[in-house]
Amino acid sequence: MNLAIELVLPYARAYAAHAGAARTDSELRAALRAALGGLPWWGALFAVKGAVLTRVFGPYIFLRRPAFFEDLSPEDKDRLLDCLQFQRFLPFKGLFLAAKTVVLPCCYAAPERMRAIGYHE
Amino acid sequence: MNASFDFVVAGSGAGGGAAASRLAAGGAKVLVLEKGGHAEPQADASEAIRRYYTDAGMSAGAGNVLMPIPTGTAVGGTTTINSGTCLRTPPESLKRWQKSCRGRFSASAFERRLDEAWAALRVKTAPAATMSRSSKLVIEGFKAIGIKDAGPLDRAEQGCVGSGRCCFVCPKGAKMTSYNAFLRAMEGDGNLRLAAGWELVTVKPPRGGPGPVRLVIRSAEGRWQSVECGALILAAGALKTPYFVRAFRLGENWRRAGDALSVHPAAKLFAAFKERVSGWKGVPQGAGAEDPTDDAIRYEGVYTPPELAALTMPLEGSRLRWWMERYDRAATFGFMIRDEARGSVRYPLDSPDRPLIRYSLLPADLERMKKGMRTVARAFFSAGAEKVVLPLNRSGNEVTSPQRLEMFDWDGVKPRMLSTMAFHPLGTCGMGRVVDHNLKLGRGLFVCDGSVVPESLGVNPQITIYAFALRLAAHLLKDGGRGA
């Protein structure tokens, strides 16, 4: 589990920053532990592979940029994420969606986000 | 645990829960196995999905489209995480089943079982006071574009206050799940034993003559037990029941189990309004309508709570961030279609935990999906929406006016672009194909869940499944308890 969290963490950190969510590593680790721990083993495996695909291989495969996700400009990050969201090749898309299930809640389900829109009022 | 029962029911959803309850009330000794535990409300909807959705909500069909198919694993099965909507079985379907069963299935008798289920579930029309603002906006829009019968839906509830969490375990316990409607009342009765956290592992039917069905069951803590019963009722759902039928070669038609999978492909649209919508307040699926020109398309309310919304929007990066920062001004509404495609479910390597679900939309299904999304988008714009997200994974999926909606490249939409889910898996052990008209699979073996429904219904199927269960229970009790 710890290895899985550490593999996903760099992508989650960069994604959170791009989404405008300030998160410390310890907060991200806790959120990832909860998200990965709740998945069946194969779901967690897909999520880890999806995070690695997006962060490490995605920039080169889809943008021809030999860089990590976190090193891309905001515009390129958007382009890469769109490429994967609109992906035709289902295995890539499946992995990307699995990664989303663990990374997005770290950013968009945070209490301050919920408060900002009046949820739970 | 007492190791001998008249009936063991594997699954506690609409089929298993209702059948078990009625059998126990009729004097039979019944054991209900439920792999999941008792569901408890969660503050975070994601946590409810991880705990109570099968495979944490990751079950999906794949073919020309990737399509999550959510089902429940908890006491009450999928009724614990459904929207509670009740729509009667279409009369045309009943007539077809009566004809295909050569009169051994009576449409009028089934209608009476539907009435019985309707009463047990305390079905009532969603009151306007609990309808979400999101649904109210769309209903206004539907009426403006000529869909006049749009209005509140009938729901199985008792004391609903519109918490907006039906699909993530009702926080007030107001939704009439199969547990609330059937099992709870019988749980204290000496005849019914509900084994939550226990699952069926192996089935050994009697061979060559009368005898008990021998089962091995296992608890979540890893305890194993042998059980004997007069008859086994498989009620694990249309995606899991075929595993047992195929793995243990149950019945003469076991090779056909898992085929003919029908689902209701569905999608939802998000719309941004100037005003606050706060769509999480009120019943998410309190309203709906049938398409006036195509009865295979149904429009139904849906609302994704904010903590889950980002996962379900077909957007990424900055565009997703824009929506999430204004999610209090977003309304959502969905639709589903009666599919013409048929898929299959298999369990490679005979592993019960990893289904392989194949499903591809046919061209007619795709056309209906396109029509559904255009209609909901038109209704949103009629209600004053400023921007609508179409459920399509392609660029340009945000449209800002009815004119742009019409100019959208609809001909270029392919199944793989759909951002869709599928609900209500049915048909994998269909009546007349795998089980007989009395849902009998073989000696001492019956099936009672969505898998027996022989065709795609086009309406939420829970009432239909309950009615099948009540019909089976009455048959078994009349038949001396074994139905063999």
Coordinates of C-alpha atoms in Angstrom, one line a residue:
Chain A
M1 CA 0.0 0.0 0.0
N2 CA 2.8 2.4 0.9
L3 CA 4.5 1.8 -2.4
A4 CA 1.2 2.4 -4.3
I5 CA 0.7 5.7 -2.4
E6 CA 4.2 6.9 -3.2
L7 CA 3.8 6.0 -6.9
V8 CA 0.6 8.0 -7.1
L9 CA 1.6 10.9 -4.8
P10 CA 3.7 13.0 -7.4
Y11 CA 0.8 13.0 -9.8
A12 CA -1.7 13.8 -7.1
R13 CA 0.5 16.6 -5.9
A14 CA 0.8 18.1 -9.4
Y15 CA -2.9 17.6 -10.2
A16 CA -4.0 19.3 -6.9
A17 CA -1.8 22.3 -7.7
H18 CA -3.2 22.5 -11.2
A19 CA -6.8 22.3 -9.8
G20 CA -6.1 25.1 -7.3
A21 CA -6.3 22.9 -4.2
A22 CA -3.5 23.5 -1.7
R23 CA -2.6 20.1 -0.2
T24 CA 0.2 19.1 2.0
D25 CA 1.9 15.7 1.2
S26 CA 0.5 14.3 4.5
E27 CA -3.0 15.3 3.5
L28 CA -2.6 13.8 0.1
R29 CA -1.1 10.6 1.5
A30 CA -4.1 10.2 3.9
A31 CA -6.6 10.8 1.1
L32 CA -4.8 8.4 -1.2
R33 CA -4.7 5.8 1.5
A34 CA -8.4 6.0 2.0
A35 CA -9.1 6.0 -1.7
L36 CA -6.8 3.2 -2.7
G37 CA -7.7 1.1 0.4
G38 CA -11.3 1.1 -0.6
L39 CA -10.7 -0.3 -4.0
P40 CA -10.5 -4.0 -5.0
W41 CA -6.8 -5.0 -5.6
W42 CA -7.2 -4.9 -9.3
G43 CA -8.8 -1.4 -9.1
A44 CA -5.9 -0.1 -7.0
L45 CA -3.5 -1.6 -9.5
F46 CA -5.3 0.1 -12.4
A47 CA -5.2 3.4 -10.5
V48 CA -1.5 3.2 -9.9
K49 CA -0.8 2.3 -13.5
G50 CA -3.0 5.2 -14.6
A51 CA -1.2 7.7 -12.4
V52 CA 2.2 6.5 -13.7
L53 CA 0.9 6.6 -17.3
T54 CA -0.4 10.1 -17.0
R55 CA 2.6 11.5 -15.1
V56 CA 5.6 9.7 -16.6
F57 CA 4.6 8.4 -20.1
G58 CA 1.7 10.7 -21.0
P59 CA 3.6 13.8 -21.8
Y60 CA 5.8 12.0 -24.3
I61 CA 3.1 9.7 -25.8
F62 CA 0.5 12.5 -26.3
L63 CA 2.5 15.7 -26.4
R64 CA 5.9 14.5 -27.6
R65 CA 7.4 16.2 -24.6
P66 CA 10.0 14.2 -22.6
A67 CA 8.9 15.7 -19.2
F68 CA 6.9 14.7 -16.2
F69 CA 3.4 16.0 -15.7
E70 CA 4.4 18.4 -13.0
D71 CA 6.9 20.1 -15.3
L72 CA 4.4 20.9 -18.0
S73 CA 2.9 24.4 -18.5
P74 CA -0.7 24.8 -17.3
E75 CA -1.8 24.8 -21.0
D76 CA 0.0 21.6 -21.7
K77 CA -1.3 20.0 -18.6
D78 CA -4.8 20.8 -19.9
R79 CA -4.0 19.4 -23.3
L80 CA -2.6 16.2 -21.8
L81 CA -5.6 15.7 -19.5
D82 CA -8.0 16.3 -22.4
C83 CA -6.1 13.8 -24.6
L84 CA -6.6 11.2 -21.9
Q85 CA -10.2 12.2 -21.1
F86 CA -11.1 12.0 -24.8
Q87 CA -8.9 8.9 -25.4
R88 CA -10.2 6.5 -28.0
F89 CA -8.0 3.6 -26.9
L90 CA -10.0 2.0 -24.1
P91 CA -7.1 0.5 -22.1
F92 CA -5.5 3.9 -21.8
K93 CA -8.8 5.5 -21.0
G94 CA -9.6 2.8 -18.4
L95 CA -6.4 3.4 -16.6
F96 CA -6.8 7.2 -16.7
L97 CA -10.3 6.9 -15.2
A98 CA -9.1 4.6 -12.5
A99 CA -6.4 7.1 -11.6
K100 CA -9.1 9.8 -11.5
T101 CA -11.1 7.9 -8.9
V102 CA -8.2 8.2 -6.4
V103 CA -6.7 11.6 -7.3
L104 CA -9.7 13.8 -7.9
P105 CA -11.3 13.3 -4.5
C106 CA -8.0 14.6 -3.0
C107 CA -8.6 17.9 -4.8
Y108 CA -12.3 18.4 -5.4
A109 CA -13.9 16.7 -2.3
A110 CA -11.9 18.7 0.2
P111 CA -13.9 20.4 3.0
E112 CA -12.9 23.9 2.1
R113 CA -14.2 23.3 -1.5
M114 CA -17.5 22.1 -0.1
R115 CA -17.8 25.1 2.2
A116 CA -17.1 27.5 -0.6
I117 CA -20.2 26.3 -2.5
G118 CA -22.4 26.1 0.6
Y119 CA -22.6 22.3 0.7
H120 CA -23.6 20.9 4.0
E121 CA -25.1 24.3 5.0
Chain B
M1 CA -25.4 -21.8 12.8
N2 CA -28.1 -24.3 12.1
A3 CA -26.9 -26.1 9.1
S4 CA -30.1 -27.3 7.6
F5 CA -32.8 -25.1 6.1
D6 CA -35.8 -25.5 3.8
F7 CA -34.4 -22.7 1.6
V8 CA -31.2 -20.9 1.3
V9 CA -31.4 -17.6 -0.5
A10 CA -28.1 -16.2 -1.9
G11 CA -28.6 -12.5 -2.0
S12 CA -30.8 -10.0 -0.1
G13 CA -31.8 -7.6 -2.9
A14 CA -35.2 -7.1 -4.4
G15 CA -35.5 -10.7 -5.5
G16 CA -33.8 -12.5 -2.6
G17 CA -35.2 -10.3 0.2
A18 CA -38.8 -10.4 -0.9
A19 CA -38.8 -14.2 -1.6
A20 CA -37.1 -15.1 1.6
S21 CA -39.4 -12.9 3.7
R22 CA -42.5 -14.5 2.2
L23 CA -41.2 -18.0 2.4
A24 CA -40.4 -17.5 6.1
A25 CA -43.8 -16.0 6.7
G26 CA -45.3 -19.1 5.1
G27 CA -43.6 -21.3 7.7
A28 CA -40.4 -22.3 5.8
K29 CA -37.0 -22.2 7.5
V30 CA -34.9 -19.8 5.5
L31 CA -31.3 -18.7 5.5
V32 CA -30.5 -15.5 3.6
L33 CA -26.8 -15.1 2.7
E34 CA -25.6 -11.6 2.0
K35 CA -22.0 -11.0 1.2
G36 CA -22.1 -7.3 2.3
G37 CA -23.0 -6.0 5.7
H38 CA -25.7 -3.7 7.0
A39 CA -25.3 -0.4 5.2
E40 CA -24.9 2.7 7.3
P41 CA -25.1 6.3 6.1
Q42 CA -21.8 7.9 5.3
A43 CA -21.0 11.6 5.4
D44 CA -19.0 11.3 2.2
A45 CA -20.7 9.7 -0.8
S46 CA -17.4 8.4 -2.0
E47 CA -17.1 6.3 1.2
A48 CA -20.5 4.9 0.6
I49 CA -19.4 3.8 -2.9
R50 CA -16.3 2.2 -1.6
R51 CA -18.2 0.3 1.1
Y52 CA -21.5 -0.6 -0.5
Y53 CA -21.1 -0.7 -4.2
T54 CA -19.9 -3.9 -5.8
D55 CA -16.2 -3.7 -6.4
A56 CA -16.2 -0.1 -5.0
G57 CA -18.2 1.0 -8.1
M58 CA -15.6 -0.2 -10.6
S59 CA -17.6 -2.9 -12.3
A60 CA -17.9 -1.9 -15.9
G61 CA -18.9 -3.3 -19.3
A62 CA -16.5 -2.9 -22.2
G63 CA -17.0 -3.2 -25.9
N64 CA -17.4 -0.2 -28.2
V65 CA -18.0 1.9 -25.1
L66 CA -16.7 1.8 -21.5
M67 CA -19.7 1.7 -19.3
P68 CA -19.7 1.4 -15.5
I69 CA -22.5 -0.8 -14.2
P70 CA -23.1 0.0 -10.5
T71 CA -24.7 -2.6 -8.3
G72 CA -24.9 -2.9 -4.5
T73 CA -23.2 -5.3 -2.1
A74 CA -25.0 -4.8 1.2
V75 CA -28.0 -6.0 3.1
G76 CA -30.8 -5.0 0.7
G77 CA -28.6 -5.4 -2.4
T78 CA -28.9 -2.8 -5.0
T79 CA -32.1 -1.5 -3.4
T80 CA -29.9 0.0 -0.7
I81 CA -28.1 2.2 -3.3
N82 CA -30.8 2.8 -5.9
S83 CA -33.0 5.9 -6.3
G84 CA -36.1 4.2 -5.0
T85 CA -38.0 4.9 -8.3
C86 CA -40.9 2.6 -9.0
L87 CA -42.3 2.1 -12.5
R88 CA -44.6 -0.8 -13.3
T89 CA -43.6 -3.5 -15.8
P90 CA -44.7 -2.3 -19.3
P91 CA -47.9 -4.2 -20.2
E92 CA -46.4 -5.1 -23.6
S93 CA -43.6 -6.9 -21.9
L94 CA -46.1 -8.9 -19.8
K95 CA -48.0 -9.9 -22.9
R96 CA -44.8 -11.0 -24.6
W97 CA -43.8 -13.1 -21.6
Q98 CA -47.3 -14.7 -21.5
K99 CA -47.0 -15.6 -25.1
S100 CA -43.5 -16.9 -25.0
C101 CA -44.3 -19.1 -21.9
R102 CA -47.4 -20.4 -23.8
G103 CA -49.8 -19.3 -21.1
R104 CA -47.8 -20.7 -18.2
F105 CA -47.0 -17.1 -17.3
S106 CA -50.1 -15.1 -16.5
A107 CA -49.9 -11.3 -17.2
S108 CA -53.0 -10.6 -15.0
A109 CA -51.6 -12.7 -12.1
F110 CA -48.3 -10.9 -12.4
E111 CA -50.1 -7.5 -12.3
R112 CA -51.6 -8.6 -8.9
R113 CA -48.0 -9.3 -7.7
L114 CA -47.0 -5.9 -8.9
D115 CA -49.9 -4.4 -6.8
E116 CA -48.7 -6.5 -3.8
A117 CA -45.1 -5.2 -4.2
W118 CA -46.4 -1.7 -4.7
A119 CA -48.2 -1.8 -1.4
A120 CA -45.4 -3.4 0.5
L121 CA -43.0 -0.7 -0.6
R122 CA -45.4 2.1 0.4
V123 CA -44.9 3.6 -3.1
K124 CA -46.1 7.2 -3.3
T125 CA -45.6 10.1 -5.7
A126 CA -42.7 12.3 -4.8
P127 CA -44.2 15.5 -3.2
A128 CA -43.3 18.8 -4.7
A129 CA -41.8 19.9 -1.4
T130 CA -39.0 17.3 -1.6
M131 CA -38.3 17.7 -5.3
S132 CA -34.8 19.1 -5.9
R133 CA -34.4 22.6 -7.5
S134 CA -32.4 20.9 -10.2
S135 CA -35.4 18.7 -11.1
K136 CA -37.8 21.6 -10.9
L137 CA -35.8 23.6 -13.4
V138 CA -35.7 20.8 -15.9
I139 CA -39.4 20.0 -15.6
E140 CA -40.1 23.6 -16.4
G141 CA -37.8 23.2 -19.4
F142 CA -39.4 20.0 -20.5
K143 CA -42.9 21.6 -20.5
A144 CA -41.5 24.5 -22.5
I145 CA -40.3 22.2 -25.2
G146 CA -43.6 20.3 -25.4
I147 CA -43.0 17.3 -23.0
K148 CA -46.1 18.0 -21.1
D149 CA -46.3 14.8 -19.0
A150 CA -43.0 15.6 -17.2
G151 CA -43.6 15.5 -13.5
P152 CA -43.0 13.7 -10.2
L153 CA -42.1 10.0 -10.1
D154 CA -43.5 7.3 -7.8
R155 CA -41.0 6.2 -5.2
A156 CA -40.6 3.6 -2.5
E157 CA -40.3 5.6 0.7
Q158 CA -41.7 6.2 4.1
G159 CA -40.9 9.5 5.6
C160 CA -38.6 10.9 3.0
V161 CA -37.3 14.4 3.8
G162 CA -35.3 14.9 0.7
S163 CA -31.8 14.4 2.0
G164 CA -30.6 14.0 -1.6
R165 CA -28.6 10.8 -0.8
C166 CA -30.7 7.9 -2.0
C167 CA -27.9 6.3 -4.0
F168 CA -25.4 6.5 -1.1
V169 CA -27.6 4.9 1.6
C170 CA -30.6 7.0 2.8
P171 CA -29.4 8.9 6.0
K172 CA -33.0 8.7 7.4
G173 CA -33.6 5.1 6.6
A174 CA -36.7 6.3 4.7
K175 CA -36.1 4.6 1.5
M176 CA -38.0 1.3 1.3
T177 CA -35.2 -1.1 0.5
S178 CA -35.8 -4.8 0.4
Y179 CA -34.6 -4.9 4.0
N180 CA -36.9 -2.2 5.2
A181 CA -39.9 -3.5 3.3
F182 CA -39.5 -7.2 3.7
L183 CA -36.6 -8.6 5.7
R184 CA -36.6 -6.4 8.8
A185 CA -40.1 -7.5 9.9
M186 CA -39.1 -11.2 9.6
E187 CA -35.7 -10.9 11.1
G188 CA -36.9 -11.6 14.6
D189 CA -39.0 -14.5 13.4
G190 CA -37.7 -17.9 14.2
N191 CA -38.0 -19.0 10.6
L192 CA -35.7 -16.4 8.9
R193 CA -31.9 -16.1 9.5
L194 CA -30.2 -13.2 7.9
A195 CA -26.5 -14.0 7.6
A196 CA -24.9 -10.6 6.7
G197 CA -21.2 -10.9 5.7
W198 CA -21.6 -14.5 4.5
E199 CA -21.3 -15.5 0.9
L200 CA -22.1 -18.6 -1.1
V201 CA -18.9 -20.5 -2.2
T202 CA -19.9 -23.8 -3.7
V203 CA -23.1 -25.5 -4.7
K204 CA -23.7 -29.2 -5.0
P205 CA -27.2 -30.0 -6.2
P206 CA -28.7 -33.5 -5.8
R207 CA -27.8 -35.8 -8.6
G208 CA -30.0 -38.5 -9.9
G209 CA -32.8 -38.3 -7.4
P210 CA -34.4 -36.3 -4.5
G211 CA -32.0 -35.0 -1.9
P212 CA -30.7 -31.8 -0.3
V213 CA -28.7 -29.2 -2.0
R214 CA -25.3 -29.0 -0.3
L215 CA -23.6 -25.7 0.0
V216 CA -20.4 -24.3 1.4
I217 CA -20.5 -20.7 2.7
R218 CA -17.9 -18.4 3.9
S219 CA -17.9 -15.4 6.2
A220 CA -16.1 -12.1 5.7
E221 CA -13.8 -13.2 8.6
G222 CA -12.9 -16.3 6.8
R223 CA -15.0 -18.9 8.6
W224 CA -16.3 -21.7 6.5
Q225 CA -19.5 -23.8 7.0
S226 CA -21.4 -26.5 5.2
V227 CA -25.1 -26.0 4.8
E228 CA -27.9 -28.3 3.5
C229 CA -31.2 -27.0 2.1
G230 CA -34.3 -28.3 0.4
A231 CA -33.8 -25.7 -2.3
L232 CA -31.4 -22.9 -3.2
I233 CA -32.6 -19.6 -4.5
L234 CA -29.9 -17.8 -6.4
A235 CA -30.5 -14.0 -6.0
A236 CA -27.1 -12.5 -6.4
G237 CA -28.0 -10.3 -9.3
A238 CA -27.7 -10.5 -13.0
L239 CA -24.0 -10.0 -13.0
K240 CA -23.2 -12.6 -10.2
T241 CA -25.8 -15.3 -10.4
P242 CA -24.4 -16.5 -13.8
Y243 CA -21.1 -17.2 -12.1
F244 CA -22.8 -19.8 -9.8
V245 CA -24.8 -21.3 -12.7
R246 CA -21.8 -21.7 -15.0
A247 CA -19.2 -22.6 -12.4
F248 CA -21.3 -25.4 -10.9
R249 CA -23.1 -26.3 -14.1
L250 CA -26.5 -25.8 -12.5
G251 CA -29.5 -26.8 -14.5
E252 CA -29.8 -28.1 -18.1
N253 CA -29.2 -24.7 -19.6
W254 CA -26.2 -23.6 -17.6
R255 CA -24.2 -22.9 -20.8
R256 CA -26.6 -20.1 -21.7
A257 CA -26.3 -18.3 -18.4
G258 CA -24.5 -15.0 -18.7
D259 CA -25.6 -14.3 -22.2
A260 CA -28.4 -11.9 -23.2
L261 CA -27.3 -9.2 -20.8
S262 CA -29.4 -6.1 -21.2
V263 CA -28.8 -2.9 -19.3
H264 CA -30.2 0.6 -19.4
P265 CA -27.5 2.8 -20.9
A266 CA -27.8 6.2 -19.3
A267 CA -26.1 9.5 -19.2
K268 CA -26.5 12.8 -17.4
L269 CA -26.0 16.4 -18.4
F270 CA -24.8 19.2 -16.3
A271 CA -26.1 22.8 -16.8
A272 CA -24.8 26.0 -15.3
F273 CA -27.4 28.6 -14.2
K274 CA -27.0 32.2 -13.0
E275 CA -29.0 31.4 -9.9
R276 CA -28.0 29.1 -7.1
V277 CA -29.5 25.7 -7.6
S278 CA -28.0 23.8 -4.6
G279 CA -29.2 20.6 -6.3
W280 CA -28.1 18.4 -3.4
K281 CA -31.2 19.5 -1.5
G282 CA -34.2 17.4 -2.3
V283 CA -34.9 14.0 -3.9
P284 CA -32.4 13.5 -6.8
Q285 CA -34.7 11.3 -8.8
G286 CA -38.0 12.9 -7.9
A287 CA -39.1 13.7 -11.4
G288 CA -39.1 12.2 -14.9
A289 CA -40.8 11.8 -18.2
E290 CA -41.1 9.5 -21.1
D291 CA -40.0 10.7 -24.5
P292 CA -43.3 11.7 -26.3
T293 CA -42.2 10.1 -29.6
D294 CA -40.0 7.2 -28.5
D295 CA -41.0 5.1 -25.5
A296 CA -37.5 3.6 -25.4
I297 CA -36.2 6.8 -23.9
R298 CA -36.9 7.9 -20.4
Y299 CA -35.8 11.1 -18.7
E300 CA -35.2 10.9 -15.0
G301 CA -33.7 13.2 -12.5
V302 CA -30.3 12.6 -11.1
Y303 CA -28.0 14.6 -9.0
T304 CA -24.4 13.9 -8.2
P305 CA -23.2 15.3 -4.9
P306 CA -20.3 17.7 -5.1
E307 CA -17.7 15.3 -3.7
L308 CA -18.4 13.0 -6.6
A309 CA -19.2 15.4 -9.4
A310 CA -15.7 15.9 -10.6
L311 CA -15.4 12.2 -11.3
T312 CA -18.5 12.0 -13.4
M313 CA -18.0 15.1 -15.6
P314 CA -16.5 14.5 -19.0
L315 CA -14.1 17.4 -18.5
E316 CA -10.6 17.8 -17.2
G317 CA -8.1 20.4 -16.1
S318 CA -9.1 24.1 -16.1
R319 CA -12.6 23.4 -17.6
L320 CA -13.4 21.0 -14.8
R321 CA -12.1 23.4 -12.2
W322 CA -14.4 26.1 -13.6
W323 CA -17.5 23.9 -13.1
M324 CA -16.4 22.7 -9.6
E325 CA -16.0 26.2 -8.4
R326 CA -19.6 27.0 -9.4
Y327 CA -21.2 23.6 -8.6
D328 CA -23.8 25.3 -6.4
R329 CA -25.2 26.8 -9.6
A330 CA -25.2 23.5 -11.5
A331 CA -28.3 21.4 -12.2
T332 CA -28.1 17.9 -13.5
F333 CA -30.7 15.7 -15.2
G334 CA -30.3 12.3 -17.0
F335 CA -32.0 9.8 -19.3
M336 CA -31.8 6.1 -20.0
I337 CA -32.7 4.0 -22.9
R338 CA -34.2 0.6 -23.4
D339 CA -31.3 -1.1 -25.2
E340 CA -31.4 -3.3 -28.2
A341 CA -27.9 -4.5 -27.8
R342 CA -27.2 -7.6 -25.7
G343 CA -24.0 -8.3 -23.8
S344 CA -22.6 -11.1 -21.7
V345 CA -20.9 -11.7 -18.4
R346 CA -18.3 -14.3 -17.8
Y347 CA -15.9 -15.2 -15.0
P348 CA -12.5 -16.1 -16.5
L349 CA -10.6 -18.7 -14.6
D350 CA -13.8 -19.4 -12.6
S351 CA -12.9 -16.5 -10.3
P352 CA -16.1 -15.1 -8.7
D353 CA -14.5 -11.7 -8.0
R354 CA -13.6 -10.5 -11.4
P355 CA -16.4 -10.5 -14.0
L356 CA -15.7 -9.8 -17.6
I357 CA -18.6 -7.9 -19.0
R358 CA -18.8 -7.4 -22.7
Y359 CA -21.3 -4.9 -24.0
S360 CA -21.4 -2.8 -27.2
L361 CA -24.1 -0.4 -28.2
L362 CA -26.0 -0.9 -31.5
P363 CA -26.5 2.0 -33.9
A364 CA -30.2 2.3 -32.8
D365 CA -29.0 2.6 -29.2
L366 CA -26.5 5.3 -30.1
E367 CA -29.2 7.3 -32.0
R368 CA -31.4 7.2 -28.9
M369 CA -28.5 8.3 -26.7
K370 CA -28.0 11.2 -29.0
K371 CA -31.7 12.1 -29.0
G372 CA -31.8 11.8 -25.2
M373 CA -28.9 14.2 -24.6
R374 CA -30.2 16.8 -27.2
T375 CA -33.7 16.8 -25.5
V376 CA -32.3 17.3 -22.0
A377 CA -30.0 20.0 -23.3
R378 CA -32.9 21.8 -25.0
A379 CA -34.9 21.6 -21.8
F380 CA -32.0 23.1 -19.8
F381 CA -31.7 26.0 -22.2
S382 CA -35.4 26.5 -22.1
A383 CA -35.1 26.7 -18.3
G384 CA -32.4 29.4 -18.6
A385 CA -29.2 27.5 -18.5
E386 CA -26.1 29.4 -19.6
K387 CA -24.0 26.4 -20.5
V388 CA -24.5 22.7 -20.8
V389 CA -22.0 19.9 -20.7
L390 CA -23.0 17.0 -23.0
P391 CA -22.1 13.5 -21.8
L392 CA -19.5 13.1 -24.5
N393 CA -15.8 12.6 -24.3
R394 CA -14.8 14.9 -27.1
S395 CA -13.8 18.5 -27.5
G396 CA -16.6 21.0 -27.8
N397 CA -18.7 19.1 -25.3
E398 CA -19.7 22.4 -23.6
V399 CA -22.4 24.2 -25.5
T400 CA -23.6 27.7 -24.7
S401 CA -26.8 28.1 -26.6
P402 CA -29.6 26.1 -28.3
Q403 CA -28.2 27.3 -31.7
R404 CA -24.8 25.8 -30.9
L405 CA -26.5 22.6 -29.7
E406 CA -28.1 22.2 -33.1
M407 CA -24.8 23.0 -34.9
F408 CA -23.0 20.4 -32.9
D409 CA -21.5 17.6 -35.0
W410 CA -24.0 14.9 -34.0
D411 CA -23.1 12.7 -37.0
G412 CA -19.6 12.5 -35.7
V413 CA -20.6 11.0 -32.3
K414 CA -19.4 7.5 -31.9
P415 CA -20.2 5.1 -29.0
R416 CA -16.7 5.3 -27.6
M417 CA -17.2 9.0 -27.0
L418 CA -20.1 8.5 -24.7
S419 CA -19.7 9.4 -21.1
T420 CA -22.2 6.9 -19.9
M421 CA -23.2 4.5 -17.2
A422 CA -25.5 1.5 -17.4
F423 CA -28.1 0.6 -14.8
H424 CA -30.4 -2.3 -14.2
P425 CA -28.5 -5.3 -15.6
L426 CA -31.1 -7.9 -16.5
G427 CA -31.7 -11.1 -18.5
T428 CA -28.6 -13.2 -17.9
C429 CA -30.6 -16.2 -16.7
G430 CA -33.8 -15.2 -18.5
M431 CA -37.1 -16.9 -17.9
G432 CA -37.8 -19.3 -20.8
R433 CA -34.1 -19.4 -21.7
V434 CA -32.1 -20.5 -18.6
V435 CA -34.9 -20.9 -16.0
D436 CA -38.4 -22.1 -16.7
H437 CA -41.6 -20.1 -16.2
N438 CA -41.5 -20.8 -12.5
L439 CA -37.9 -19.6 -12.3
K440 CA -36.7 -23.1 -11.8
L441 CA -33.2 -23.8 -12.8
G442 CA -33.0 -27.5 -11.9
R443 CA -33.8 -29.9 -9.1
G444 CA -33.9 -27.9 -5.9
L445 CA -32.5 -24.8 -7.7
F446 CA -34.2 -21.5 -8.5
V447 CA -33.2 -18.1 -9.6
C448 CA -34.9 -14.9 -8.4
D449 CA -33.2 -11.6 -9.3
G450 CA -32.9 -9.3 -12.3
S451 CA -31.3 -12.1 -14.3
V452 CA -34.6 -13.8 -14.8
V453 CA -36.2 -10.7 -16.5
P454 CA -36.2 -11.8 -20.1
E455 CA -35.8 -8.5 -21.8
S456 CA -34.8 -4.9 -21.4
L457 CA -37.7 -3.1 -19.7
G458 CA -37.1 0.6 -20.4
V459 CA -38.2 1.3 -16.8
N460 CA -36.6 1.0 -13.4
P461 CA -37.0 -2.7 -12.7
Q462 CA -37.2 -3.0 -9.0
I463 CA -40.9 -3.5 -8.8
T464 CA -40.8 -6.1 -11.5
I465 CA -38.1 -8.1 -9.6
Y466 CA -40.1 -7.8 -6.4
A467 CA -43.1 -9.1 -8.2
F468 CA -41.2 -12.1 -9.6
A469 CA -40.0 -12.8 -6.0
L470 CA -43.5 -12.7 -4.6
R471 CA -44.7 -14.9 -7.4
L472 CA -41.9 -17.4 -6.8
A473 CA -42.5 -17.5 -3.0
A474 CA -46.2 -18.2 -3.6
H475 CA -45.4 -21.0 -6.0
L476 CA -42.9 -22.6 -3.7
L477 CA -45.2 -22.5 -0.7
K478 CA -48.1 -23.9 -2.7
D479 CA -45.9 -26.6 -4.0
G480 CA -45.0 -27.9 -0.6
G481 CA -42.0 -25.9 0.1
R482 CA -39.6 -27.4 -2.5
G483 CA -41.1 -26.6 -5.8
A484 CA -39.2 -29.5 -7.2

